[in-house]
Amino acid sequence: MPHSDSRLSIYIHIPFCAVRCGYCAFNTYTDLEHLIPDYVDALCSELTFAAIKVRDQPVHTVYFGGGTPSLLSPRHFEQILSQVSGRFRIDDDAELSLEANPDDLSEGYLRDLHGLGFNRLSIGMQSANAAILQMFDRRHDLASVDAAVSCARRARFDNINLDVIFASPGETLADWKATVRALLRFAPDHISMYGLELKGGTRLRQQVDAGELPPPDDDVFADMYEYASAALATAGYDQYEISNWRRPGKECRHNLQYWRNLEYVGVGAGAHGFYGGCRYSTIASPQRYVAALSEGASGDNLSSPTPAVAKSVRVTEADDMYETIMMGLRLTQEGINRENFRRRFGRDLVETFCDSTQKLTAAGLLIATKDNVRLSESGRLLSNLVIREFVDQIKL
């Protein structure tokens, strides 16, 4: 069904970490916790400016990501959320999400957050295997995940996501099956399951490049994905995105904003946003970010909704079409809505990419109906190939 594209999402980046994980390529920093009070003040200043730019546009999701947002205190969240609720038009049923490390979460802390309005919690489980957690430089163990989920339930959170990573160096299918079994015992409402990407500049990538750890095996990757997909389906989880499963009604509405290629405001050091036809990123360094906001930069003439912008690029129609196809094909059931595509670009997706659609459909990788275009089950493991087939016809 067509979806509304008028509502906005807000992403708030918290770049602080106690320890940097070996696989992490996000904009995160250790040993800067002393900067948190000034950083929160800067966030509030940036939110004030963003609210002026977006005016009265309704907001239906607010997402705190990182980094490790759970390093902030309830008082810090109260300060930020007071700014959000006072400056923006927030839907009554807005989704308010927090990413957290398991060992940061006590029942009292979570009760405070629930009382502030948080209604979705995303906990970084990553693995049930102690050796893999150590390789990842994670601070927690499996018992910490168990305790965190139990605390969250007692604090009345009824929408809990667990993040897990598969196909890490040296991980066997038996290792992964044990992680999936542990994951299902915790009975989360939502599961995000990502194959490990060895990003440049990360410690794990350096170790693999140096021969200290084995490289990923594509066949093992596929076996792990297919095993988990079957196990989660049997357990009653519905796959709605290539890497995401949910109980009924527990999809991540914030991430759907990204996958539908809709507008969102990103604030905080190193945040990204998409607003007013521009994609932008903010100053990455927390110290420079705080300094820029404390200087009271006006930014009144900026097209992006932040005075802390580091880079802003106007999105061409070709880029927009690429993003819409690339992100939309990740949605395993919804796919790319043909009516929404037609309204956005003035042409039909299937007619525009007739040869590619026919070729991929004949190969069993794509399903095209009168309402949408989506990947088949076989196409999910070959999504990059499918997307490339479309992109080759777009003049980027």
CSV table of C-alpha atoms in Angstrom, one decimal:
chain,number,residue,atom,x,y,z
A,1,MET,CA,0.0,0.0,0.0
A,2,PRO,CA,1.2,3.5,-0.6
A,3,HIS,CA,2.6,5.2,2.5
A,4,SER,CA,2.6,8.8,3.6
A,5,ASP,CA,5.7,10.7,2.9
A,6,SER,CA,4.9,13.9,4.8
A,7,ARG,CA,6.2,12.9,8.2
A,8,LEU,CA,9.7,13.4,9.4
A,9,SER,CA,12.2,11.4,11.4
A,10,ILE,CA,15.0,12.7,13.7
A,11,TYR,CA,18.3,10.9,14.2
A,12,ILE,CA,20.4,12.0,17.1
A,13,HIS,CA,24.0,10.8,17.1
A,14,ILE,CA,25.9,10.1,20.4
A,15,PRO,CA,29.5,9.5,19.4
A,16,PHE,CA,30.9,8.4,22.8
A,17,CYS,CA,32.1,4.8,23.6
A,18,ALA,CA,33.8,3.2,26.5
A,19,VAL,CA,35.6,0.9,24.1
A,20,ARG,CA,35.7,1.0,20.3
A,21,CYS,CA,34.6,-2.3,18.8
A,22,GLY,CA,36.9,-4.0,16.4
A,23,TYR,CA,34.4,-4.0,13.5
A,24,CYS,CA,33.1,-0.5,14.0
A,25,ALA,CA,33.5,2.1,11.3
A,26,PHE,CA,31.0,4.6,12.7
A,27,ASN,CA,31.9,8.1,14.0
A,28,THR,CA,32.8,7.1,17.6
A,29,TYR,CA,35.3,8.2,20.2
A,30,THR,CA,36.7,6.8,23.4
A,31,ASP,CA,37.9,8.7,26.5
A,32,LEU,CA,35.7,11.8,25.8
A,33,GLU,CA,33.0,11.2,28.3
A,34,HIS,CA,34.0,14.4,30.1
A,35,LEU,CA,32.6,16.2,27.0
A,36,ILE,CA,29.1,14.8,27.4
A,37,PRO,CA,27.5,17.8,29.3
A,38,ASP,CA,28.8,20.3,26.7
A,39,TYR,CA,27.8,18.0,23.9
A,40,VAL,CA,24.3,17.7,25.2
A,41,ASP,CA,24.1,21.5,25.3
A,42,ALA,CA,25.3,21.7,21.7
A,43,LEU,CA,22.7,19.1,20.6
A,44,CYS,CA,20.0,21.2,22.1
A,45,SER,CA,21.3,24.3,20.2
A,46,GLU,CA,21.3,22.3,17.0
A,47,LEU,CA,17.8,21.0,17.6
A,48,THR,CA,16.6,24.5,18.1
A,49,PHE,CA,17.9,25.5,14.7
A,50,ALA,CA,16.6,22.4,13.0
A,51,ALA,CA,13.1,23.0,14.4
A,52,ILE,CA,13.1,26.5,12.7
A,53,LYS,CA,14.1,24.9,9.4
A,54,VAL,CA,11.5,22.1,9.4
A,55,ARG,CA,8.8,24.4,10.8
A,56,ASP,CA,5.6,22.6,11.5
A,57,GLN,CA,6.4,19.2,9.8
A,58,PRO,CA,5.1,16.3,12.0
A,59,VAL,CA,7.8,14.0,13.5
A,60,HIS,CA,6.9,10.3,14.0
A,61,THR,CA,10.2,8.8,15.0
A,62,VAL,CA,13.2,9.9,17.1
A,63,TYR,CA,16.3,7.6,17.2
A,64,PHE,CA,19.3,7.9,19.4
A,65,GLY,CA,22.2,6.0,17.8
A,66,GLY,CA,26.0,5.9,18.2
A,67,GLY,CA,28.4,5.3,19.5
A,68,THR,CA,26.9,4.3,22.8
A,69,PRO,CA,23.8,6.4,23.7
A,70,SER,CA,23.4,4.4,27.0
A,71,LEU,CA,26.5,6.2,28.3
A,72,LEU,CA,24.2,9.3,28.8
A,73,SER,CA,22.3,9.7,32.1
A,74,PRO,CA,18.6,10.1,32.3
A,75,ARG,CA,19.1,13.7,33.2
A,76,HIS,CA,20.9,14.2,29.8
A,77,PHE,CA,18.1,12.5,27.9
A,78,GLU,CA,15.5,14.6,29.8
A,79,GLN,CA,17.3,17.8,28.6
A,80,ILE,CA,17.5,16.6,25.0
A,81,LEU,CA,13.9,15.3,24.9
A,82,SER,CA,12.6,18.5,26.5
A,83,GLN,CA,14.1,20.3,23.5
A,84,VAL,CA,12.6,17.8,21.1
A,85,SER,CA,9.1,17.9,22.5
A,86,GLY,CA,9.2,21.7,23.0
A,87,ARG,CA,10.5,22.6,19.5
A,88,PHE,CA,9.0,19.9,17.2
A,89,ARG,CA,5.5,18.7,16.5
A,90,ILE,CA,5.8,15.1,17.8
A,91,ASP,CA,3.1,12.6,17.0
A,92,ASP,CA,1.3,11.2,20.0
A,93,ASP,CA,2.3,7.7,19.1
A,94,ALA,CA,5.9,8.5,18.0
A,95,GLU,CA,8.5,5.8,18.1
A,96,LEU,CA,11.3,6.8,20.5
A,97,SER,CA,14.3,4.5,20.2
A,98,LEU,CA,17.6,4.1,22.0
A,99,GLU,CA,20.6,2.0,21.1
A,100,ALA,CA,22.3,0.5,24.2
A,101,ASN,CA,25.1,-1.8,25.4
A,102,PRO,CA,23.8,-4.6,27.6
A,103,ASP,CA,26.1,-3.9,30.6
A,104,ASP,CA,25.0,-0.3,30.8
A,105,LEU,CA,21.4,-1.2,31.6
A,106,SER,CA,20.0,-1.5,35.1
A,107,GLU,CA,16.3,-1.7,35.9
A,108,GLY,CA,16.3,1.7,37.5
A,109,TYR,CA,18.0,3.3,34.6
A,110,LEU,CA,15.5,1.8,32.1
A,111,ARG,CA,12.5,2.8,34.3
A,112,ASP,CA,13.8,6.4,34.1
A,113,LEU,CA,14.1,6.2,30.3
A,114,HIS,CA,10.7,4.6,29.9
A,115,GLY,CA,9.3,7.4,32.1
A,116,LEU,CA,10.8,9.9,29.7
A,117,GLY,CA,9.0,8.4,26.8
A,118,PHE,CA,11.4,5.9,25.3
A,119,ASN,CA,9.3,3.0,23.9
A,120,ARG,CA,11.8,1.0,21.8
A,121,LEU,CA,15.2,-0.4,23.0
A,122,SER,CA,17.9,-1.8,20.7
A,123,ILE,CA,20.4,-3.9,22.6
A,124,GLY,CA,23.8,-4.9,21.0
A,125,MET,CA,24.0,-8.6,21.7
A,126,GLN,CA,26.2,-9.4,18.7
A,127,SER,CA,27.0,-13.0,19.6
A,128,ALA,CA,26.5,-15.7,22.2
A,129,ASN,CA,30.1,-16.9,21.8
A,130,ALA,CA,32.6,-15.5,24.4
A,131,ALA,CA,35.5,-15.8,22.0
A,132,ILE,CA,33.8,-13.8,19.3
A,133,LEU,CA,32.7,-11.1,21.8
A,134,GLN,CA,36.3,-10.9,22.8
A,135,MET,CA,37.4,-10.6,19.2
A,136,PHE,CA,34.9,-7.8,18.7
A,137,ASP,CA,36.2,-6.0,21.9
A,138,ARG,CA,32.7,-6.1,23.4
A,139,ARG,CA,32.4,-5.3,27.1
A,140,HIS,CA,29.6,-7.7,27.8
A,141,ASP,CA,28.9,-11.5,28.0
A,142,LEU,CA,25.8,-13.5,27.3
A,143,ALA,CA,24.7,-13.2,31.0
A,144,SER,CA,24.7,-9.4,30.6
A,145,VAL,CA,22.3,-9.7,27.6
A,146,ASP,CA,20.0,-11.9,29.7
A,147,ALA,CA,20.0,-9.4,32.6
A,148,ALA,CA,19.5,-6.4,30.3
A,149,VAL,CA,16.4,-8.0,28.6
A,150,SER,CA,15.0,-9.0,31.9
A,151,CYS,CA,15.5,-5.5,33.3
A,152,ALA,CA,13.9,-4.0,30.2
A,153,ARG,CA,10.8,-6.1,30.5
A,154,ARG,CA,10.4,-5.2,34.2
A,155,ALA,CA,10.8,-1.6,33.2
A,156,ARG,CA,7.8,-2.1,30.9
A,157,PHE,CA,9.6,-2.0,27.5
A,158,ASP,CA,7.4,-4.1,25.1
A,159,ASN,CA,9.5,-3.4,21.9
A,160,ILE,CA,13.0,-4.7,22.3
A,161,ASN,CA,15.4,-5.3,19.5
A,162,LEU,CA,18.5,-7.5,19.7
A,163,ASP,CA,21.4,-6.9,17.2
A,164,VAL,CA,23.5,-9.9,16.2
A,165,ILE,CA,26.4,-10.3,13.7
A,166,PHE,CA,27.2,-13.4,11.7
A,167,ALA,CA,30.0,-14.6,9.5
A,168,SER,CA,32.8,-13.2,11.7
A,169,PRO,CA,36.4,-14.5,11.1
A,170,GLY,CA,36.6,-18.1,12.1
A,171,GLU,CA,33.0,-18.4,13.1
A,172,THR,CA,31.5,-21.8,12.3
A,173,LEU,CA,27.9,-22.7,11.5
A,174,ALA,CA,27.7,-24.5,14.8
A,175,ASP,CA,28.8,-21.3,16.6
A,176,TRP,CA,26.1,-19.3,14.7
A,177,LYS,CA,23.4,-21.8,15.5
A,178,ALA,CA,24.2,-21.5,19.2
A,179,THR,CA,23.9,-17.7,18.9
A,180,VAL,CA,20.5,-18.0,17.1
A,181,ARG,CA,19.2,-20.4,19.8
A,182,ALA,CA,20.3,-18.0,22.6
A,183,LEU,CA,18.8,-15.1,20.7
A,184,LEU,CA,15.4,-16.9,20.5
A,185,ARG,CA,15.5,-17.8,24.2
A,186,PHE,CA,15.5,-14.1,25.0
A,187,ALA,CA,12.3,-13.7,22.9
A,188,PRO,CA,12.9,-10.2,21.6
A,189,ASP,CA,10.2,-8.3,19.7
A,190,HIS,CA,12.6,-7.5,16.8
A,191,ILE,CA,15.8,-8.9,15.5
A,192,SER,CA,18.5,-7.2,13.4
A,193,MET,CA,20.9,-9.7,11.9
A,194,TYR,CA,23.9,-8.4,9.9
A,195,GLY,CA,26.6,-10.2,8.1
A,196,LEU,CA,30.0,-8.8,9.2
A,197,GLU,CA,31.4,-6.1,6.9
A,198,LEU,CA,35.1,-5.6,7.1
A,199,LYS,CA,35.2,-1.8,6.8
A,200,GLY,CA,38.4,-0.1,6.0
A,201,GLY,CA,40.2,1.4,9.0
A,202,THR,CA,38.7,-1.1,11.5
A,203,ARG,CA,40.9,-3.3,13.6
A,204,LEU,CA,39.3,-6.5,12.3
A,205,ARG,CA,39.9,-5.5,8.7
A,206,GLN,CA,43.5,-4.8,9.5
A,207,GLN,CA,43.9,-8.2,11.1
A,208,VAL,CA,42.3,-10.0,8.2
A,209,ASP,CA,44.4,-8.1,5.7
A,210,ALA,CA,47.5,-9.0,7.7
A,211,GLY,CA,46.6,-12.7,7.7
A,212,GLU,CA,46.1,-12.8,11.4
A,213,LEU,CA,42.4,-13.8,11.0
A,214,PRO,CA,40.7,-15.8,8.2
A,215,PRO,CA,38.7,-13.9,5.6
A,216,PRO,CA,35.0,-14.4,5.4
A,217,ASP,CA,33.7,-17.4,3.5
A,218,ASP,CA,30.8,-16.6,1.1
A,219,ASP,CA,29.4,-20.2,1.3
A,220,VAL,CA,29.4,-20.2,5.1
A,221,PHE,CA,27.8,-16.7,5.0
A,222,ALA,CA,24.9,-18.0,2.8
A,223,ASP,CA,24.5,-21.1,5.1
A,224,MET,CA,24.3,-19.0,8.2
A,225,TYR,CA,21.8,-16.6,6.6
A,226,GLU,CA,19.5,-19.4,5.4
A,227,TYR,CA,19.7,-21.2,8.7
A,228,ALA,CA,18.7,-18.1,10.7
A,229,SER,CA,16.0,-17.2,8.2
A,230,ALA,CA,14.3,-20.6,8.6
A,231,ALA,CA,14.8,-20.7,12.4
A,232,LEU,CA,13.3,-17.2,12.9
A,233,ALA,CA,10.4,-18.0,10.7
A,234,THR,CA,9.7,-21.2,12.6
A,235,ALA,CA,9.8,-19.1,15.8
A,236,GLY,CA,7.1,-16.8,14.5
A,237,TYR,CA,9.2,-13.8,13.3
A,238,ASP,CA,8.3,-12.1,10.1
A,239,GLN,CA,11.1,-10.9,7.8
A,240,TYR,CA,10.3,-7.5,6.5
A,241,GLU,CA,13.8,-6.4,5.4
A,242,ILE,CA,16.8,-8.2,4.3
A,243,SER,CA,18.4,-8.1,7.7
A,244,ASN,CA,15.4,-7.5,10.0
A,245,TRP,CA,12.7,-9.6,11.5
A,246,ARG,CA,9.8,-8.6,13.8
A,247,ARG,CA,6.8,-9.8,15.8
A,248,PRO,CA,3.5,-8.4,14.5
A,249,GLY,CA,3.5,-4.6,14.7
A,250,LYS,CA,7.1,-4.3,16.0
A,251,GLU,CA,8.9,-3.2,12.8
A,252,CYS,CA,11.3,-0.3,13.3
A,253,ARG,CA,9.4,2.7,12.0
A,254,HIS,CA,12.6,4.8,12.0
A,255,ASN,CA,14.5,2.5,9.8
A,256,LEU,CA,11.5,2.3,7.4
A,257,GLN,CA,12.0,6.0,6.9
A,258,TYR,CA,15.5,5.2,5.5
A,259,TRP,CA,14.4,2.2,3.4
A,260,ARG,CA,11.6,4.2,1.9
A,261,ASN,CA,14.1,7.0,1.1
A,262,LEU,CA,12.1,9.6,3.0
A,263,GLU,CA,13.3,12.8,4.7
A,264,TYR,CA,15.0,12.7,8.1
A,265,VAL,CA,17.0,15.3,10.1
A,266,GLY,CA,20.3,14.1,11.5
A,267,VAL,CA,21.9,16.0,14.4
A,268,GLY,CA,25.0,15.4,16.5
A,269,ALA,CA,28.7,15.0,15.6
A,270,GLY,CA,29.1,13.1,12.3
A,271,ALA,CA,25.3,12.6,11.8
A,272,HIS,CA,23.9,12.3,8.3
A,273,GLY,CA,20.6,13.7,7.1
A,274,PHE,CA,18.3,14.0,4.1
A,275,TYR,CA,16.2,17.1,3.9
A,276,GLY,CA,15.0,19.6,1.4
A,277,GLY,CA,16.5,17.8,-1.5
A,278,CYS,CA,19.9,17.7,0.1
A,279,ARG,CA,22.0,15.0,1.8
A,280,TYR,CA,24.3,16.4,4.4
A,281,SER,CA,26.7,15.4,7.1
A,282,THR,CA,27.7,17.3,10.2
A,283,ILE,CA,31.1,18.1,11.7
A,284,ALA,CA,32.6,14.8,12.8
A,285,SER,CA,34.9,15.8,15.7
A,286,PRO,CA,32.9,16.2,18.9
A,287,GLN,CA,35.2,19.0,20.1
A,288,ARG,CA,34.8,20.9,16.9
A,289,TYR,CA,31.1,20.2,16.8
A,290,VAL,CA,30.6,21.6,20.4
A,291,ALA,CA,32.8,24.7,19.5
A,292,ALA,CA,30.8,25.4,16.3
A,293,LEU,CA,27.4,25.3,18.2
A,294,SER,CA,28.7,27.3,21.1
A,295,GLU,CA,29.9,30.0,18.7
A,296,GLY,CA,26.2,30.6,17.9
A,297,ALA,CA,26.7,30.1,14.1
A,298,SER,CA,23.6,31.4,12.5
A,299,GLY,CA,23.4,29.3,9.4
A,300,ASP,CA,20.3,31.1,8.4
A,301,ASN,CA,21.0,30.7,4.7
A,302,LEU,CA,21.9,27.1,4.8
A,303,SER,CA,19.7,24.6,2.9
A,304,SER,CA,20.4,21.9,5.5
A,305,PRO,CA,18.6,22.1,8.8
A,306,THR,CA,21.8,22.5,10.9
A,307,PRO,CA,24.5,25.2,11.4
A,308,ALA,CA,27.0,22.3,12.1
A,309,VAL,CA,27.0,21.1,8.5
A,310,ALA,CA,30.3,19.9,7.1
A,311,LYS,CA,29.1,18.8,3.7
A,312,SER,CA,25.8,19.3,1.8
A,313,VAL,CA,25.0,17.9,-1.6
A,314,ARG,CA,21.9,18.5,-3.6
A,315,VAL,CA,20.5,15.2,-4.7
A,316,THR,CA,20.0,14.8,-8.5
A,317,GLU,CA,17.1,12.8,-9.9
A,318,ALA,CA,19.5,10.0,-10.9
A,319,ASP,CA,20.9,9.8,-7.4
A,320,ASP,CA,17.4,9.9,-5.9
A,321,MET,CA,16.3,7.1,-8.2
A,322,TYR,CA,19.4,5.0,-7.3
A,323,GLU,CA,18.7,5.5,-3.5
A,324,THR,CA,15.0,4.7,-3.9
A,325,ILE,CA,15.8,1.4,-5.7
A,326,MET,CA,18.7,0.4,-3.6
A,327,MET,CA,16.9,1.0,-0.3
A,328,GLY,CA,13.4,-0.1,-1.4
A,329,LEU,CA,14.7,-3.5,-2.6
A,330,ARG,CA,15.8,-4.2,0.9
A,331,LEU,CA,12.2,-4.4,2.0
A,332,THR,CA,11.4,-8.0,1.4
A,333,GLN,CA,7.5,-7.7,1.4
A,334,GLU,CA,6.8,-4.1,0.6
A,335,GLY,CA,9.6,-3.7,-1.9
A,336,ILE,CA,9.4,-0.6,-4.1
A,337,ASN,CA,5.8,0.7,-4.3
A,338,ARG,CA,5.1,1.4,-8.0
A,339,GLU,CA,2.6,4.1,-7.3
A,340,ASN,CA,5.0,5.9,-5.0
A,341,PHE,CA,7.7,5.6,-7.5
A,342,ARG,CA,5.5,7.0,-10.2
A,343,ARG,CA,4.5,10.0,-8.1
A,344,ARG,CA,8.1,10.6,-7.2
A,345,PHE,CA,9.7,10.3,-10.7
A,346,GLY,CA,6.8,10.7,-13.1
A,347,ARG,CA,7.3,7.3,-14.6
A,348,ASP,CA,6.6,3.7,-13.8
A,349,LEU,CA,9.5,1.6,-12.4
A,350,VAL,CA,8.8,-1.6,-14.5
A,351,GLU,CA,8.3,0.3,-17.7
A,352,THR,CA,11.5,2.4,-17.1
A,353,PHE,CA,13.5,-0.7,-16.4
A,354,CYS,CA,11.7,-3.2,-18.6
A,355,ASP,CA,14.6,-5.3,-19.8
A,356,SER,CA,16.2,-5.5,-16.3
A,357,THR,CA,12.8,-6.4,-14.7
A,358,GLN,CA,12.1,-9.1,-17.2
A,359,LYS,CA,15.7,-10.5,-17.0
A,360,LEU,CA,15.7,-10.6,-13.2
A,361,THR,CA,12.2,-12.0,-13.0
A,362,ALA,CA,13.0,-14.8,-15.4
A,363,ALA,CA,16.1,-15.6,-13.3
A,364,GLY,CA,13.9,-16.0,-10.2
A,365,LEU,CA,15.6,-13.1,-8.4
A,366,LEU,CA,12.8,-10.5,-8.6
A,367,ILE,CA,9.0,-10.5,-8.2
A,368,ALA,CA,7.1,-7.7,-10.1
A,369,THR,CA,3.4,-7.2,-9.4
A,370,LYS,CA,1.0,-4.5,-10.3
A,371,ASP,CA,1.6,-2.9,-6.9
A,372,ASN,CA,5.3,-3.4,-6.2
A,373,VAL,CA,8.7,-4.8,-7.2
A,374,ARG,CA,10.6,-6.8,-4.6
A,375,LEU,CA,13.3,-9.4,-4.3
A,376,SER,CA,12.4,-13.1,-4.3
A,377,GLU,CA,13.8,-15.3,-1.5
A,378,SER,CA,16.6,-16.4,-3.9
A,379,GLY,CA,17.3,-12.7,-4.7
A,380,ARG,CA,17.9,-11.7,-1.1
A,381,LEU,CA,21.4,-13.3,-1.0
A,382,LEU,CA,22.2,-11.7,-4.4
A,383,SER,CA,20.7,-8.3,-3.8
A,384,ASN,CA,23.9,-6.5,-4.8
A,385,LEU,CA,23.7,-8.2,-8.2
A,386,VAL,CA,20.0,-7.2,-8.6
A,387,ILE,CA,20.6,-3.6,-7.6
A,388,ARG,CA,23.6,-3.3,-10.0
A,389,GLU,CA,21.4,-4.4,-12.9
A,390,PHE,CA,19.1,-1.4,-12.3
A,391,VAL,CA,21.9,1.0,-11.5
A,392,ASP,CA,23.8,0.3,-14.7
A,393,GLN,CA,20.8,1.9,-16.5
A,394,ILE,CA,20.8,5.0,-14.4
A,395,LYS,CA,23.0,7.8,-15.5
A,396,LEU,CA,24.6,8.8,-12.1
